[in-house]
Amino acid sequence: MKIVPVVAAIFMSLAATVSTPALAGTLQCVPYARAQSGIDLHGNAATWWDQAEGTYSRGNSPRAGSVLVFKASRAMRVGHVAVVDRIVDDRHVVLNHANWSRPGMIEKSAMAEDVSEKGDWSSVRVWYSPTHSLGLRASPAFGFIYANGSNGGSEVGSTPTAKMPSDAFQAAFSDLPKQG
């Protein structure tokens, strides 16, 4: 009956490699944004805005390397954070983020559009991979948290840096990944 312990040991070793639920190791937006931006905040994404007060500069102008903080909403119960890769024009940026279009999926070069009336990034549409377009839903946002020492310094509300000319919008948008 020595076969039973061997079979059991094989089964246990195989189970250890495949028994983890698919979502248990899913990368969330918070650790991804923290690693990519150097902004050392923790907890749900929607709490980052208040946590940043007194530690990091905040504002409503995007800067390369800053983190766009989305408010909690019915569609995003804990908010969302995304890192600004580059600025296309006053109303468009390119984001890198995780867990937006699909659980755990890292998206690089995802277009985001400011659809707020005042142009203050308080309402944003973001590239949604399953539809290969900007999302139909506008998501509420607090604004941007600036990494200390990153592009743009610490002046809140200053002019965006690393800005592309407006005519480059179409070129930047056409390079977006067609993931599904």
mmCIF file of C-alpha atoms in Angstrom:
data_model
loop_
_atom_site.group_PDB
_atom_site.id
_atom_site.type_symbol
_atom_site.label_atom_id
_atom_site.label_comp_id
_atom_site.label_asym_id
_atom_site.label_seq_id
_atom_site.Cartn_x
_atom_site.Cartn_y
_atom_site.Cartn_z
ATOM 1 C CA MET A 1 0.000 0.000 0.000
ATOM 2 C CA LYS A 2 2.936 2.305 -0.521
ATOM 3 C CA ILE A 3 1.319 3.479 -3.756
ATOM 4 C CA VAL A 4 -1.395 5.422 -1.911
ATOM 5 C CA PRO A 5 1.043 7.789 -0.124
ATOM 6 C CA VAL A 6 2.929 8.372 -3.390
ATOM 7 C CA VAL A 7 -0.278 9.090 -5.303
ATOM 8 C CA ALA A 8 -1.442 11.342 -2.470
ATOM 9 C CA ALA A 9 1.871 13.224 -2.511
ATOM 10 C CA ILE A 10 1.675 13.700 -6.285
ATOM 11 C CA PHE A 11 -1.932 14.843 -6.046
ATOM 12 C CA MET A 12 -1.098 17.328 -3.258
ATOM 13 C CA SER A 13 1.840 18.794 -5.164
ATOM 14 C CA LEU A 14 -0.294 19.204 -8.296
ATOM 15 C CA ALA A 15 -3.179 20.663 -6.305
ATOM 16 C CA ALA A 16 -0.837 23.236 -4.794
ATOM 17 C CA THR A 17 0.013 24.519 -8.264
ATOM 18 C CA VAL A 18 -3.525 24.683 -9.638
ATOM 19 C CA SER A 19 -5.854 25.144 -6.670
ATOM 20 C CA THR A 20 -5.382 28.890 -6.375
ATOM 21 C CA PRO A 21 -8.561 30.616 -7.532
ATOM 22 C CA ALA A 22 -8.095 32.573 -10.755
ATOM 23 C CA LEU A 23 -8.688 35.932 -9.070
ATOM 24 C CA ALA A 24 -6.628 35.311 -5.911
ATOM 25 C CA GLY A 25 -3.453 36.636 -7.511
ATOM 26 C CA THR A 26 -5.101 39.330 -9.652
ATOM 27 C CA LEU A 27 -3.100 42.533 -9.868
ATOM 28 C CA GLN A 28 -5.113 45.482 -8.605
ATOM 29 C CA CYS A 29 -4.755 49.125 -9.642
ATOM 30 C CA VAL A 30 -3.349 50.332 -6.296
ATOM 31 C CA PRO A 31 -0.156 48.238 -6.104
ATOM 32 C CA TYR A 32 0.415 48.787 -9.829
ATOM 33 C CA ALA A 33 0.087 52.583 -9.538
ATOM 34 C CA ARG A 34 2.256 52.638 -6.410
ATOM 35 C CA ALA A 35 5.017 50.646 -8.150
ATOM 36 C CA GLN A 36 4.881 52.711 -11.353
ATOM 37 C CA SER A 37 4.628 56.176 -9.776
ATOM 38 C CA GLY A 38 6.626 55.909 -6.566
ATOM 39 C CA ILE A 39 3.674 57.406 -4.665
ATOM 40 C CA ASP A 40 3.648 55.433 -1.429
ATOM 41 C CA LEU A 41 -0.027 55.347 -0.488
ATOM 42 C CA HIS A 42 -2.077 52.296 0.491
ATOM 43 C CA GLY A 43 -5.709 51.279 0.845
ATOM 44 C CA ASN A 44 -8.582 51.609 -1.577
ATOM 45 C CA ALA A 45 -7.921 53.837 -4.578
ATOM 46 C CA ALA A 46 -10.631 56.354 -3.654
ATOM 47 C CA THR A 47 -8.849 57.033 -0.323
ATOM 48 C CA TRP A 48 -5.618 58.133 -2.019
ATOM 49 C CA TRP A 49 -6.804 61.697 -2.586
ATOM 50 C CA ASP A 50 -7.291 62.442 1.116
ATOM 51 C CA GLN A 51 -4.225 60.402 2.114
ATOM 52 C CA ALA A 52 -2.029 62.499 -0.204
ATOM 53 C CA GLU A 53 -2.913 65.768 1.552
ATOM 54 C CA GLY A 54 0.166 67.156 3.278
ATOM 55 C CA THR A 55 2.469 64.519 1.779
ATOM 56 C CA TYR A 56 2.094 64.878 -1.985
ATOM 57 C CA SER A 57 0.999 67.803 -4.121
ATOM 58 C CA ARG A 58 -2.383 67.481 -5.785
ATOM 59 C CA GLY A 59 -4.092 69.334 -8.589
ATOM 60 C CA ASN A 60 -6.300 69.199 -11.646
ATOM 61 C CA SER A 61 -3.626 69.395 -14.342
ATOM 62 C CA PRO A 62 -2.131 66.150 -15.604
ATOM 63 C CA ARG A 63 1.613 65.637 -15.533
ATOM 64 C CA ALA A 64 3.649 62.721 -16.791
ATOM 65 C CA GLY A 65 4.196 60.393 -13.817
ATOM 66 C CA SER A 66 1.244 61.702 -11.819
ATOM 67 C CA VAL A 67 -1.584 59.484 -10.618
ATOM 68 C CA LEU A 68 -5.162 60.164 -11.674
ATOM 69 C CA VAL A 69 -7.461 59.307 -8.754
ATOM 70 C CA PHE A 70 -11.028 58.253 -9.531
ATOM 71 C CA LYS A 71 -13.788 58.627 -6.964
ATOM 72 C CA ALA A 72 -15.752 55.679 -5.688
ATOM 73 C CA SER A 73 -18.977 55.261 -7.627
ATOM 74 C CA ARG A 74 -21.645 52.672 -8.251
ATOM 75 C CA ALA A 75 -19.494 51.186 -11.032
ATOM 76 C CA MET A 76 -16.214 51.491 -9.061
ATOM 77 C CA ARG A 77 -16.981 50.818 -5.401
ATOM 78 C CA VAL A 78 -13.403 51.475 -4.265
ATOM 79 C CA GLY A 79 -12.389 53.997 -6.941
ATOM 80 C CA HIS A 80 -9.461 53.561 -9.299
ATOM 81 C CA VAL A 81 -5.950 54.946 -9.793
ATOM 82 C CA ALA A 82 -3.967 55.193 -13.025
ATOM 83 C CA VAL A 83 -0.531 56.584 -13.872
ATOM 84 C CA VAL A 84 -0.221 59.282 -16.539
ATOM 85 C CA ASP A 85 2.277 58.113 -19.135
ATOM 86 C CA ARG A 86 2.088 61.187 -21.365
ATOM 87 C CA ILE A 87 -0.067 64.165 -22.191
ATOM 88 C CA VAL A 88 -1.610 64.412 -25.633
ATOM 89 C CA ASP A 89 -3.417 67.748 -25.292
ATOM 90 C CA ASP A 90 -5.466 69.677 -22.709
ATOM 91 C CA ARG A 91 -8.243 67.072 -22.730
ATOM 92 C CA HIS A 92 -6.403 63.812 -23.503
ATOM 93 C CA VAL A 93 -3.744 61.814 -21.670
ATOM 94 C CA VAL A 94 -2.334 58.334 -22.069
ATOM 95 C CA LEU A 95 -2.563 56.152 -18.957
ATOM 96 C CA ASN A 96 -0.933 52.986 -17.701
ATOM 97 C CA HIS A 97 -3.074 51.076 -15.209
ATOM 98 C CA ALA A 98 -4.267 47.685 -14.022
ATOM 99 C CA ASN A 99 -7.628 46.049 -13.493
ATOM 100 C CA TRP A 100 -9.768 48.331 -15.680
ATOM 101 C CA SER A 101 -10.902 46.440 -18.783
ATOM 102 C CA ARG A 102 -10.460 42.975 -17.307
ATOM 103 C CA PRO A 103 -9.510 41.672 -13.837
ATOM 104 C CA GLY A 104 -5.762 41.860 -13.371
ATOM 105 C CA MET A 105 -5.066 43.104 -16.893
ATOM 106 C CA ILE A 106 -2.291 45.672 -17.192
ATOM 107 C CA GLU A 107 -3.058 48.239 -19.874
ATOM 108 C CA LYS A 108 -0.386 50.513 -21.244
ATOM 109 C CA SER A 109 -1.123 53.408 -23.563
ATOM 110 C CA ALA A 110 -4.806 53.628 -22.620
ATOM 111 C CA MET A 111 -6.334 56.916 -23.789
ATOM 112 C CA ALA A 112 -8.284 58.996 -21.248
ATOM 113 C CA GLU A 113 -10.413 62.019 -22.083
ATOM 114 C CA ASP A 114 -11.462 64.858 -19.805
ATOM 115 C CA VAL A 115 -15.204 65.292 -20.379
ATOM 116 C CA SER A 116 -15.825 67.723 -17.523
ATOM 117 C CA GLU A 117 -17.557 71.016 -18.313
ATOM 118 C CA LYS A 118 -14.785 73.082 -16.689
ATOM 119 C CA GLY A 119 -11.858 71.134 -18.135
ATOM 120 C CA ASP A 120 -10.728 70.184 -14.621
ATOM 121 C CA TRP A 121 -10.548 66.394 -15.066
ATOM 122 C CA SER A 122 -13.426 65.830 -12.629
ATOM 123 C CA SER A 123 -15.194 63.612 -15.175
ATOM 124 C CA VAL A 124 -13.168 61.231 -17.338
ATOM 125 C CA ARG A 125 -13.790 58.631 -20.038
ATOM 126 C CA VAL A 126 -11.146 55.914 -20.328
ATOM 127 C CA TRP A 127 -10.235 53.467 -23.108
ATOM 128 C CA TYR A 128 -12.165 50.237 -22.583
ATOM 129 C CA SER A 129 -10.477 47.336 -24.311
ATOM 130 C CA PRO A 130 -13.510 45.050 -24.824
ATOM 131 C CA THR A 131 -15.212 47.699 -26.987
ATOM 132 C CA HIS A 132 -12.001 49.022 -28.581
ATOM 133 C CA SER A 133 -13.103 52.561 -27.764
ATOM 134 C CA LEU A 134 -13.345 55.138 -25.032
ATOM 135 C CA GLY A 135 -15.816 53.911 -22.458
ATOM 136 C CA LEU A 136 -19.381 55.111 -22.768
ATOM 137 C CA ARG A 137 -19.543 55.963 -19.060
ATOM 138 C CA ALA A 138 -17.877 59.057 -17.657
ATOM 139 C CA SER A 139 -16.191 58.324 -14.332
ATOM 140 C CA PRO A 140 -15.890 60.911 -11.551
ATOM 141 C CA ALA A 141 -12.340 61.835 -10.531
ATOM 142 C CA PHE A 142 -10.683 63.881 -7.783
ATOM 143 C CA GLY A 143 -7.664 64.935 -9.844
ATOM 144 C CA PHE A 144 -3.956 64.170 -9.958
ATOM 145 C CA ILE A 145 -1.431 63.338 -7.257
ATOM 146 C CA TYR A 146 2.088 64.399 -8.182
ATOM 147 C CA ALA A 147 5.065 62.240 -7.232
ATOM 148 C CA ASN A 148 7.627 64.304 -5.343
ATOM 149 C CA GLY A 149 10.422 65.248 -7.692
ATOM 150 C CA SER A 150 8.544 64.095 -10.790
ATOM 151 C CA ASN A 151 7.944 66.114 -13.936
ATOM 152 C CA GLY A 152 6.240 69.384 -13.142
ATOM 153 C CA GLY A 153 7.653 69.889 -9.651
ATOM 154 C CA SER A 154 5.248 70.536 -6.804
ATOM 155 C CA GLU A 155 3.257 73.549 -7.972
ATOM 156 C CA VAL A 156 -0.399 72.574 -7.875
ATOM 157 C CA GLY A 157 -2.423 73.439 -10.956
ATOM 158 C CA SER A 158 0.567 74.318 -13.104
ATOM 159 C CA THR A 159 0.678 73.821 -16.848
ATOM 160 C CA PRO A 160 1.080 70.164 -17.849
ATOM 161 C CA THR A 161 4.517 68.942 -18.848
ATOM 162 C CA ALA A 162 5.496 66.435 -21.525
ATOM 163 C CA LYS A 163 2.605 67.709 -23.618
ATOM 164 C CA MET A 164 2.171 66.581 -27.192
ATOM 165 C CA PRO A 165 1.012 69.042 -29.845
ATOM 166 C CA SER A 166 -2.766 68.857 -30.418
ATOM 167 C CA ASP A 167 -2.311 67.531 -33.954
ATOM 168 C CA ALA A 168 -0.496 64.527 -32.466
ATOM 169 C CA PHE A 169 -3.731 63.340 -30.849
ATOM 170 C CA GLN A 170 -4.793 61.224 -33.824
ATOM 171 C CA ALA A 171 -1.367 59.609 -34.073
ATOM 172 C CA ALA A 172 -1.290 58.800 -30.351
ATOM 173 C CA PHE A 173 -4.838 57.484 -30.399
ATOM 174 C CA SER A 174 -4.248 55.256 -33.400
ATOM 175 C CA ASP A 175 -1.402 53.481 -31.564
ATOM 176 C CA LEU A 176 -3.665 52.196 -28.798
ATOM 177 C CA PRO A 177 -3.583 48.463 -28.288
ATOM 178 C CA LYS A 178 -6.468 46.407 -29.634
ATOM 179 C CA GLN A 179 -6.738 43.996 -26.688
ATOM 180 C CA GLY A 180 -9.856 41.981 -26.090
#
